[in-house]
Amino acid sequence: MEGEPPAVVVPAGRPEYGDYQVNGIMGAAKRARTNPRELAANVVDELELGDVAESIEIAGPGFLNIRLKPAFLSAQITTTALIEKTTQPQRVVVDYSSPNLAKEMHVGHLRSTVIGDAVARTLELAGHTVIRQNHIGDWGTAFGRLLAFLDEVGDEAAQDAELRDIEALYVEASERFEKDPAFAERARQMVLALQAHEPSAIAKWEHFMALAQQHMSEIYARLDVSLRSEDIRGESAYNEAIGPMIADLQKQDDVLVESDGALCIFMPQFKNKDGEIQPMIVQKSDGGYLYHTTDLAALRYRRDMLHADRVLYFTDARQILHFDMLFAASRLAKITDVDVLLEHHPFGKILDKDGRPFKTRSGDNVLLRDLLDQAIERATTLIHDKNPELDSDQREVVARAVAIGAVKYADLSKNRLHDYTFDWDEMLAFDGNTAPYLQYAYARISSVFEKGNIDRTQCSEPPRLETEVERQLAVHLLRFQEVIEQVVADARPHYLCSFLYELTVRFMRFYEQCPILSEEPPIRDGRLTLCSRTAATLETGLKALGIRVLARM
RNA sequence: GCGCCUGUAGCUCAAUGGAUAGAGCAUUGGCCUUCUAAGCCAACGGUUGAAGGUUCGAAUCCUUCCAGGCGUGCCA
């Protein structure tokens, strides 16, 4: 338009402002030192939107309100693809979930797992190449304690445990470590043996890892999380790479500096509590490595071996400083160039209804195993009450999809940096911005096609869009592409949740007001096209969030 | 102390610097001989923590406060 200032065309804030509004005129007029309403009038004269817009009105200080032609909307609905793949696909590494396997998976792992998975799926939907990386904690002092303890209780007990009580094992091992000097010494020896790759110690470690990963896989399967065993690349995977990396860093002047016996990177923008530069410790004074070191090595691997264009990390907000330092150090030490996008996407804690950290009554972490059990139990009861006609097999399938969807959606729909409140009743409600509400809409649509004995994929009659509710539904359906692109750009799935919720509200209005199957062919078939497009959008959108749809519920 | 994050309706949450700050829950009142009422419609509800500033326009950007959370050299 005027060159520099963006046109800023956005969906209209209110129905009376039309379908889309142009906000850029006032800014442009300011630069050009002209009257905004006059400029707006000139713009309207220049625009050729004859086939697209029904009306363009100048409003307020210089807004343009655009109302689209029903024929244009209708043609878009019938001819455009649901999602157009990007023409500039990137290789995107998504680092998420990443539990420490010394402990059983608990509610603290939920947000990273669920949000990261949704973003990974959405990136794929948009046409990017996603490389999932499950950077599990599988190395370090905790494993010395655990393995020394398992040694003591014997292999049989270890087998029996099957990681069911991994939490209890770890707690017990830690207690022994505190109280029993002889045991503590054996634990330390175990760590050394592991670091030296002593075969017997490694064998024990591998055995334990197999069990722990089995447990992890079961949780992912129940949660419908797309992480596979081939996505695992834990801390231990970078062991061999750290030595050479440090050697390379030492070749660069002024990167690694020794301080109190530790090898550090000093970056002036990071200050500690005394106002001095806070070092990023790459190698401890005892020769050991820290998470900074492993993350640097992982970043190097992701650039050199995975050829990443973009790397996303999903962790809680406490690690903000860590990632700020990691990214800065990575650039300083030329591990990644500035053209590799490094993004940390932090999130807050999960709280209970009273605003306290979400824990069990006894104050322990809520295990994901128990959380999912409870979700399914609650959903089963609910569905039994709401729809007693479902047989028990159907009920099980529905309860599972509803329960898992509810838990995930509750988190995804309010992806924010601050803490969020975990509330069973709210997430399992069938009204409001919840998974069950969206799933119910999908089931209703499916039911229409089933009643009419119609193949959803064969609908091609352009909708008439003669009523306002149909128009509103159509306008919204056409925004799917742009919303997916927003999620891709910002890694924030709640944009997609809001879009799907608003879509569902508009569909429900349409469904209440407009009869479908009882109409004469042209109207009926056009409305079926709207239903078909809505169902496809809901299905694709929810799938991108990692949530299942149900033909019946 | 310093740094980062958060503060929006009674509650849970939205809002690319745009018009009169929106939803749901809760409360109150309507709508089922018709495609799933697990739904729809309506009413009620606000000094966006406070005060300044920038801007044609601020919940959003800047400054200073207030409140809460987190981090701050060998844990992750």
XYZ file of C-alpha atoms (C1' of nucleotides) in Angstrom:
629
model
C 0.000 0.000 0.000
C 2.177 2.873 1.244
C 5.265 0.760 1.256
C 6.446 0.447 4.816
C 3.455 0.318 7.125
C 1.716 -3.041 7.050
C -1.842 -3.152 5.819
C -2.879 -5.009 8.969
C -5.911 -6.930 7.840
C -7.433 -8.920 10.660
C -10.703 -10.682 11.357
C -13.265 -8.100 12.406
C -13.625 -7.497 16.115
C -17.410 -7.368 15.930
C -20.029 -8.652 13.513
C -21.112 -5.118 12.627
C -17.573 -4.418 11.406
C -17.986 -6.996 8.676
C -15.802 -10.054 8.180
C -12.368 -8.476 8.081
C -11.092 -5.065 9.131
C -8.140 -3.041 7.876
C -6.295 -1.203 10.645
C -3.291 0.174 8.810
C -4.775 3.321 7.284
C -4.338 5.592 10.319
C -0.674 4.791 10.659
C -0.083 5.235 6.959
C -1.920 8.568 6.962
C 0.239 9.711 9.837
C 3.404 9.029 7.877
C 2.023 10.620 4.734
C 0.692 13.566 6.743
C -2.736 13.233 5.241
C -6.221 12.851 6.576
C -6.841 9.183 7.381
C -10.408 9.145 6.152
C -9.373 10.720 2.867
C -6.605 8.160 2.496
C -9.096 5.428 3.278
C -11.363 6.730 0.537
C -8.449 6.688 -1.916
C -7.584 3.141 -0.931
C -11.173 2.018 -1.443
C -11.142 3.601 -4.920
C -7.950 1.781 -5.824
C -8.987 -1.628 -4.540
C -10.440 -4.111 -6.956
C -12.258 -6.591 -4.812
C -15.299 -6.935 -6.998
C -15.473 -10.704 -6.894
C -14.384 -10.982 -3.297
C -16.032 -8.267 -1.264
C -19.658 -7.357 -1.040
C -18.932 -4.065 0.645
C -16.008 -2.037 1.902
C -16.898 0.707 4.319
C -14.854 3.431 5.910
C -15.552 3.513 9.615
C -14.444 5.440 12.665
C -11.135 7.281 12.338
C -10.148 5.386 9.193
C -10.855 1.691 9.542
C -12.005 -0.271 6.529
C -14.683 -2.854 7.159
C -14.856 -5.593 4.580
C -17.775 -7.883 4.101
C -17.095 -10.834 1.828
C -19.424 -12.062 -0.913
C -21.291 -15.280 -0.156
C -20.370 -16.586 -3.605
C -16.694 -16.000 -2.887
C -16.902 -17.711 0.508
C -18.826 -20.582 -0.987
C -16.283 -21.106 -3.756
C -13.424 -21.021 -1.246
C -15.135 -23.619 0.924
C -15.621 -26.014 -1.952
C -12.376 -25.548 -3.859
C -9.539 -24.828 -1.432
C -7.491 -27.401 0.401
C -7.967 -27.634 4.139
C -4.265 -26.950 4.636
C -1.778 -25.845 2.041
C 1.680 -27.171 2.918
C 4.383 -24.561 3.349
C 6.569 -23.768 0.356
C 9.529 -23.242 2.689
C 9.766 -26.370 4.802
C 12.241 -26.300 7.659
C 13.957 -29.026 9.610
C 12.652 -28.418 13.104
C 14.016 -30.187 16.166
C 11.432 -30.326 18.939
C 12.873 -31.157 22.342
C 10.079 -32.111 24.718
C 8.894 -34.420 27.489
C 12.474 -35.355 28.485
C 11.705 -36.948 31.867
C 14.391 -37.999 34.290
C 14.116 -41.776 34.369
C 15.337 -42.064 37.930
C 11.805 -41.123 38.845
C 8.466 -42.350 37.687
C 6.638 -40.014 35.293
C 4.509 -37.541 37.199
C 2.396 -34.482 36.662
C 5.503 -32.327 36.334
C 6.169 -33.976 32.978
C 2.678 -33.390 31.640
C 2.933 -29.905 30.199
C 6.160 -30.357 28.283
C 4.915 -33.644 26.880
C 1.483 -32.433 25.842
C 2.434 -29.001 24.517
C 5.559 -30.207 22.740
C 3.645 -33.012 21.084
C 0.918 -30.666 19.844
C 3.465 -28.270 18.385
C 5.367 -31.127 16.729
C 2.167 -32.435 15.129
C 1.130 -28.961 13.994
C 4.519 -28.323 12.401
C 4.123 -31.550 10.463
C 0.629 -30.613 9.397
C 2.019 -27.361 8.005
C 4.585 -29.274 5.983
C 7.753 -28.984 8.045
C 10.125 -31.826 8.798
C 9.954 -32.493 12.513
C 12.689 -34.296 14.393
C 11.451 -35.183 17.845
C 14.089 -35.383 20.535
C 13.321 -36.930 23.884
C 16.281 -35.690 25.919
C 15.694 -38.040 28.830
C 17.660 -37.896 32.057
C 19.438 -41.236 31.981
C 22.841 -40.404 33.405
C 24.304 -38.975 36.560
C 24.580 -39.501 40.285
C 20.964 -40.562 40.739
C 21.626 -43.690 38.727
C 24.607 -44.602 40.873
C 22.336 -44.685 43.889
C 19.590 -46.564 42.138
C 21.836 -49.214 40.650
C 23.740 -49.704 43.892
C 20.432 -50.172 45.645
C 19.087 -52.608 43.063
C 22.325 -54.531 43.397
C 21.632 -54.892 47.057
C 18.009 -55.983 46.897
C 18.912 -58.438 44.159
C 17.962 -58.960 40.571
C 14.727 -60.741 41.339
C 13.336 -57.871 43.312
C 14.473 -55.541 40.596
C 12.627 -57.600 38.022
C 9.513 -57.684 40.158
C 9.548 -53.988 40.586
C 9.065 -53.480 36.845
C 9.406 -49.858 37.611
C 6.000 -49.868 39.186
C 7.514 -48.427 42.298
C 10.447 -46.658 40.802
C 9.651 -43.616 42.866
C 9.749 -45.646 46.059
C 12.993 -47.304 44.989
C 14.613 -43.954 44.444
C 13.430 -42.584 47.759
C 14.708 -45.661 49.563
C 18.022 -45.507 47.744
C 18.401 -41.848 48.681
C 17.693 -42.585 52.320
C 20.299 -45.313 52.366
C 22.709 -42.897 50.735
C 22.204 -40.406 53.548
C 22.385 -42.859 56.446
C 24.730 -45.597 55.348
C 28.286 -44.488 54.527
C 29.203 -47.895 53.123
C 26.237 -47.750 50.763
C 27.083 -44.171 49.788
C 30.549 -45.318 48.888
C 29.180 -48.143 46.723
C 26.892 -45.647 44.994
C 29.824 -43.386 44.197
C 31.807 -46.365 42.939
C 28.871 -47.251 40.714
C 28.923 -43.768 39.154
C 32.634 -44.098 38.478
C 32.128 -47.568 37.034
C 29.435 -46.221 34.740
C 31.624 -43.361 33.600
C 34.432 -45.819 32.939
C 32.001 -47.970 30.959
C 32.670 -50.986 33.071
C 30.726 -53.821 31.433
C 28.922 -55.107 34.527
C 27.833 -51.633 35.557
C 26.721 -50.794 32.027
C 24.763 -54.047 31.871
C 22.897 -53.122 35.045
C 22.295 -49.643 33.718
C 20.970 -50.944 30.414
C 18.674 -53.348 32.168
C 17.276 -50.582 34.293
C 16.909 -48.296 31.267
C 14.943 -50.895 29.376
C 12.462 -51.106 32.230
C 12.249 -47.345 32.661
C 11.717 -46.782 28.952
C 9.046 -49.438 28.919
C 7.202 -47.515 31.605
C 7.648 -44.285 29.644
C 6.336 -45.852 26.443
C 3.239 -47.095 28.223
C 2.476 -43.615 29.479
C 2.971 -42.144 25.998
C 0.697 -44.764 24.475
C -2.063 -44.026 26.952
C -1.620 -40.282 26.453
C -1.593 -40.570 22.648
C 1.804 -38.931 22.517
C 3.684 -39.396 19.272
C 7.146 -39.914 20.804
C 8.740 -43.218 19.804
C 11.761 -45.037 21.132
C 13.801 -43.824 18.154
C 13.195 -40.245 19.335
C 15.063 -40.932 22.574
C 18.453 -39.328 22.735
C 19.194 -38.915 26.400
C 22.006 -37.300 28.296
C 24.073 -40.472 28.081
C 24.074 -40.247 24.283
C 26.313 -37.189 24.433
C 28.921 -38.615 26.784
C 31.434 -39.379 24.090
C 30.938 -36.053 22.353
C 31.635 -33.831 25.329
C 35.415 -34.348 25.499
C 36.021 -33.434 21.845
C 33.643 -30.520 22.142
C 35.541 -29.056 25.069
C 38.787 -29.575 23.180
C 37.323 -27.609 20.270
C 36.147 -24.848 22.565
C 39.627 -24.582 24.038
C 41.020 -23.914 20.575
C 38.997 -20.725 20.447
C 40.480 -17.756 22.249
C 38.643 -16.287 25.201
C 35.765 -18.744 25.234
C 36.644 -21.180 27.997
C 38.156 -19.681 31.132
C 39.328 -21.540 34.237
C 37.885 -20.275 37.477
C 38.208 -22.006 40.866
C 39.232 -25.128 39.024
C 36.164 -25.195 36.773
C 36.039 -24.478 33.050
C 33.598 -21.653 32.449
C 32.205 -19.394 29.774
C 31.881 -15.810 30.971
C 29.313 -13.613 29.249
C 28.992 -10.054 30.566
C 25.201 -9.883 30.163
C 24.746 -12.475 32.916
C 25.340 -11.143 36.412
C 25.082 -12.962 39.729
C 23.783 -11.671 43.038
C 26.991 -9.802 43.775
C 26.912 -8.014 40.460
C 29.762 -10.081 39.098
C 29.618 -11.938 35.825
C 27.980 -15.269 36.394
C 29.829 -18.099 34.715
C 28.286 -20.891 32.733
C 30.164 -23.892 34.037
C 31.083 -26.332 31.310
C 33.305 -28.600 33.369
C 33.270 -28.874 37.143
C 36.418 -28.653 39.215
C 36.203 -32.429 39.769
C 36.119 -33.015 36.025
C 32.375 -33.765 35.868
C 29.915 -32.242 33.476
C 26.677 -30.375 34.077
C 23.436 -29.994 32.168
C 24.878 -26.923 30.448
C 27.550 -29.135 28.949
C 25.194 -31.827 27.764
C 22.841 -29.269 26.258
C 25.714 -27.642 24.379
C 26.769 -31.025 23.030
C 23.169 -31.757 22.074
C 22.952 -28.458 20.247
C 26.109 -29.265 18.337
C 24.661 -32.624 17.370
C 21.432 -31.014 16.270
C 23.276 -28.623 14.007
C 25.895 -31.017 12.611
C 24.011 -34.290 12.425
C 20.336 -33.331 12.330
C 20.895 -30.184 10.227
C 18.316 -28.249 12.194
C 16.988 -24.926 10.906
C 15.100 -24.376 14.110
C 15.281 -25.916 17.595
C 12.374 -25.707 20.041
C 12.601 -26.523 23.748
C 9.594 -27.048 25.967
C 10.482 -26.845 29.647
C 9.159 -25.110 32.725
C 9.863 -21.443 33.366
C 12.549 -22.061 35.972
C 14.977 -22.899 33.215
C 14.704 -19.549 31.421
C 18.130 -18.408 32.596
C 19.684 -21.715 31.646
C 18.434 -21.457 28.069
C 19.340 -17.778 27.773
C 22.898 -18.730 28.698
C 22.887 -21.827 26.523
C 21.800 -19.932 23.415
C 24.199 -17.067 24.042
C 27.098 -19.452 24.650
C 26.199 -21.466 21.590
C 26.526 -18.385 19.444
C 29.619 -17.108 21.203
C 31.379 -20.447 20.722
C 30.035 -20.706 17.167
C 28.259 -23.972 17.865
C 25.252 -22.611 16.026
C 25.061 -19.697 13.606
C 22.532 -16.952 14.029
C 20.479 -18.425 11.198
C 19.625 -21.453 13.328
C 16.584 -20.396 15.304
C 16.841 -21.352 18.980
C 13.657 -20.990 20.986
C 12.828 -21.816 24.565
C 9.093 -22.057 25.198
C 8.615 -22.003 28.957
C 5.450 -22.599 30.945
C 4.307 -22.327 34.550
C 3.433 -24.870 37.216
C 0.252 -26.876 37.601
C -1.670 -25.803 40.699
C -4.646 -27.258 42.514
C -7.903 -25.399 43.067
C -6.511 -23.772 46.195
C -3.572 -22.354 44.311
C -1.043 -24.743 45.773
C 1.238 -26.986 43.718
C -0.735 -29.979 42.470
C 0.216 -32.845 44.804
C -1.316 -35.911 46.395
C -2.770 -35.658 49.888
C 0.460 -36.976 51.317
C 2.393 -34.299 49.456
C 3.937 -36.491 46.751
C 3.991 -35.794 43.063
C 0.862 -37.032 41.305
C 1.965 -39.899 39.075
C 0.787 -39.747 35.476
C -0.273 -43.379 35.750
C -2.681 -42.460 38.562
C -3.772 -39.235 36.927
C -4.779 -41.013 33.732
C -6.546 -43.760 35.675
C -8.588 -41.169 37.447
C -9.362 -39.265 34.253
C -10.713 -42.416 32.617
C -12.648 -43.381 35.706
C -14.328 -39.978 35.874
C -15.084 -39.980 32.152
C -16.556 -43.482 32.334
C -18.967 -42.462 35.085
C -19.910 -39.335 33.202
C -20.601 -41.131 29.950
C -22.563 -43.829 31.704
C -24.851 -41.103 33.064
C -25.135 -39.115 29.856
C -25.546 -41.877 27.339
C -26.600 -45.191 28.898
C -27.314 -46.629 25.445
C -23.652 -47.163 24.618
C -22.536 -50.720 25.176
C -19.564 -51.296 27.432
C -17.033 -51.635 24.602
C -18.117 -48.363 23.050
C -18.176 -46.725 26.427
C -14.599 -47.719 27.053
C -13.428 -46.239 23.760
C -15.408 -43.048 24.301
C -14.307 -42.677 27.924
C -10.687 -43.015 26.989
C -10.826 -40.468 24.172
C -12.822 -38.024 26.295
C -10.609 -38.427 29.353
C -7.293 -38.069 27.552
C -8.634 -35.296 25.349
C -9.907 -33.386 28.365
C -6.609 -33.552 30.235
C -4.578 -32.513 27.208
C -6.945 -29.820 26.007
C -7.151 -28.221 29.453
C -3.420 -27.655 29.251
C -3.169 -26.770 25.569
C -6.030 -24.281 25.601
C -4.362 -22.111 28.193
C -0.781 -22.392 27.227
C 0.615 -19.457 29.072
C 3.750 -18.624 30.863
C 2.055 -18.479 34.217
C 0.773 -21.333 36.340
C -2.468 -23.077 35.517
C -5.161 -24.550 37.704
C -5.953 -28.226 37.398
C -9.690 -28.786 37.823
C -11.345 -32.095 36.926
C -14.872 -30.731 36.770
C -13.890 -27.922 34.486
C -11.919 -29.948 31.983
C -14.522 -32.695 31.763
C -17.421 -30.287 31.289
C -19.360 -30.461 28.061
C -19.822 -26.756 27.816
C -17.234 -24.083 27.476
C -13.807 -24.323 25.914
C -13.193 -28.034 26.560
C -12.278 -31.116 24.563
C -15.592 -32.887 25.232
C -17.516 -29.946 23.771
C -15.514 -30.119 20.545
C -15.733 -33.896 20.425
C -19.481 -33.709 20.914
C -19.824 -31.336 17.964
C -17.901 -33.790 15.822
C -20.146 -36.637 16.952
C -23.247 -34.608 16.076
C -21.949 -33.944 12.576
C -21.080 -37.592 12.120
C -24.568 -38.462 13.179
C -26.060 -36.259 10.454
C -24.096 -38.099 7.793
C -24.993 -41.431 9.308
C -28.713 -40.595 9.437
C -28.674 -39.407 5.847
C -26.529 -42.322 4.771
C -24.145 -39.888 3.112
C -20.416 -40.112 2.482
C -18.821 -37.086 4.120
C -15.999 -36.944 1.614
C -18.343 -36.717 -1.364
C -19.882 -33.344 -0.524
C -19.155 -30.783 -3.219
C -22.327 -28.706 -3.580
C -21.412 -25.064 -2.908
C -23.262 -23.817 0.173
C -25.782 -21.031 -0.379
C -24.876 -19.108 2.760
C -28.184 -17.311 2.804
C -28.442 -17.087 6.570
C -26.085 -15.133 8.811
C -25.149 -18.188 10.886
C -24.047 -20.008 7.732
C -21.992 -17.012 6.615
C -20.332 -16.759 10.033
C -19.474 -20.441 9.957
C -18.052 -20.184 6.436
C -15.920 -17.128 7.217
C -14.465 -18.895 10.220
C -13.754 -22.146 8.385
C -11.549 -20.245 5.962
C -9.252 -19.056 8.754
C -7.885 -22.516 9.537
C -4.778 -22.100 7.413
C -3.743 -18.817 8.986
C -4.273 -20.170 12.507
C -2.064 -23.169 11.823
C 0.594 -20.777 10.562
C 0.320 -18.757 13.761
C 0.834 -21.873 15.885
C 3.856 -22.771 13.766
C 5.330 -19.297 14.122
C 4.803 -18.886 17.868
C 4.649 -22.505 19.090
C 1.464 -21.705 20.975
C -1.236 -24.349 20.512
C -3.864 -22.340 22.360
C -4.389 -20.276 19.199
C -5.615 -23.461 17.578
C -7.771 -24.329 20.597
C -9.449 -20.927 20.541
C -10.054 -21.266 16.817
C -11.592 -24.735 17.153
C -13.758 -23.652 20.062
C -15.041 -20.641 18.152
C -15.632 -22.869 15.136
C -17.656 -25.247 17.272
C -19.750 -22.447 18.737
C -20.553 -21.240 15.228
C -21.344 -24.740 14.078
C -23.680 -25.340 17.029
C -25.590 -22.150 16.194
C -25.887 -23.238 12.593
C -26.956 -26.703 13.644
C -29.675 -25.343 15.935
C -31.052 -22.876 13.424
C -30.674 -24.571 10.065
C -32.333 -27.887 9.271
C -30.170 -30.006 6.999
C -31.500 -33.388 5.952
C -35.100 -32.232 5.696
C -34.265 -29.478 3.169
C -34.613 -29.683 -0.610
C -31.487 -30.837 -2.504
C -29.634 -27.588 -3.294
C -29.930 -26.181 0.213
C -29.490 -29.558 1.843
C -26.381 -30.463 -0.120
C -24.835 -27.047 0.401
C -25.359 -27.388 4.136
C -23.882 -30.864 4.043
C -20.796 -29.309 2.470
C -20.561 -26.946 5.433
C -20.904 -29.909 7.784
C -18.274 -31.836 5.892
C -15.784 -28.988 5.958
C -16.431 -28.406 9.658
C -15.926 -32.073 10.468
C -12.688 -32.197 8.479
C -11.420 -29.054 10.191
C -12.277 -30.365 13.657
C -10.740 -33.730 12.926
C -7.537 -32.284 11.474
C -7.276 -29.583 14.129
C -7.820 -31.926 17.051
C -5.423 -34.428 15.549
C -2.810 -31.676 15.419
C -3.390 -31.257 19.146
C -3.064 -34.990 19.727
C -6.759 -35.434 20.558
C -9.085 -38.072 19.130
C -12.462 -37.478 17.565
C -15.410 -39.815 17.990
C -18.131 -40.666 15.486
C -20.431 -41.463 18.362
C -20.489 -40.509 22.007
C 20.280 -6.861 46.482
C 20.060 -8.068 41.142
C 17.531 -10.612 37.082
C 13.272 -13.056 34.804
C 7.988 -14.102 34.863
C 2.943 -13.109 36.359
C -1.217 -9.639 37.915
C -7.830 -8.813 33.214
C -15.566 -10.076 35.663
C -16.861 -13.668 42.120
C -14.023 -18.264 39.642
C -11.168 -20.420 35.189
C -9.197 -18.150 30.998
C -9.018 -15.029 25.964
C -7.776 -10.496 23.441
C -0.918 -9.626 16.048
C -0.759 -1.387 19.362
C -6.990 -0.728 16.965
C -13.282 0.790 17.406
C -17.873 -0.298 22.997
C -11.717 -5.402 26.791
C -14.374 -10.994 25.099
C -15.779 -16.480 26.329
C -17.094 -20.341 29.758
C -18.407 -21.419 34.904
C -21.545 -19.537 38.758
C -26.496 -16.653 39.229
C -31.407 -15.464 36.818
C -34.885 -16.306 32.790
C -36.339 -18.637 28.003
C -36.058 -22.979 23.904
C -37.014 -30.320 22.761
C -44.035 -34.149 18.651
C -38.036 -32.194 14.043
C -30.566 -34.280 12.128
C -27.423 -36.496 19.793
C -30.870 -30.810 24.955
C -23.670 -33.798 26.431
C -27.075 -28.426 23.002
C -29.024 -23.251 21.813
C -30.765 -18.088 23.173
C -30.914 -13.972 26.670
C -29.859 -11.065 31.194
C -26.375 -9.844 35.032
C -21.203 -9.041 35.869
C -14.781 -4.593 34.571
C -11.065 1.956 37.312
C -7.187 -4.620 32.865
C -2.678 -4.290 40.591
C -1.410 1.600 41.089
C 0.554 6.146 39.081
C 2.950 8.660 35.222
C 4.728 8.661 29.952
C 4.959 7.483 24.394
C 1.038 7.174 20.449
C -4.206 9.435 16.124
C -5.205 4.985 19.344
C -2.390 1.175 25.249
C -4.563 -4.743 28.854
C -0.461 -4.744 25.215
C 5.303 -0.411 24.520
C 8.560 2.792 28.320
C 9.485 4.532 33.678
C 8.474 4.145 38.893
C 5.888 1.750 42.637
C 2.659 -2.565 44.914
C 1.659 -7.907 45.297
C 2.894 -13.032 44.170
C 6.191 -16.721 41.943
C 10.899 -18.348 40.120
C 16.112 -17.870 39.381
C 20.849 -16.066 40.951
C 29.094 -20.691 40.488
C 30.064 -26.366 40.416
C 21.616 -30.183 40.870
C 18.384 -30.317 36.473
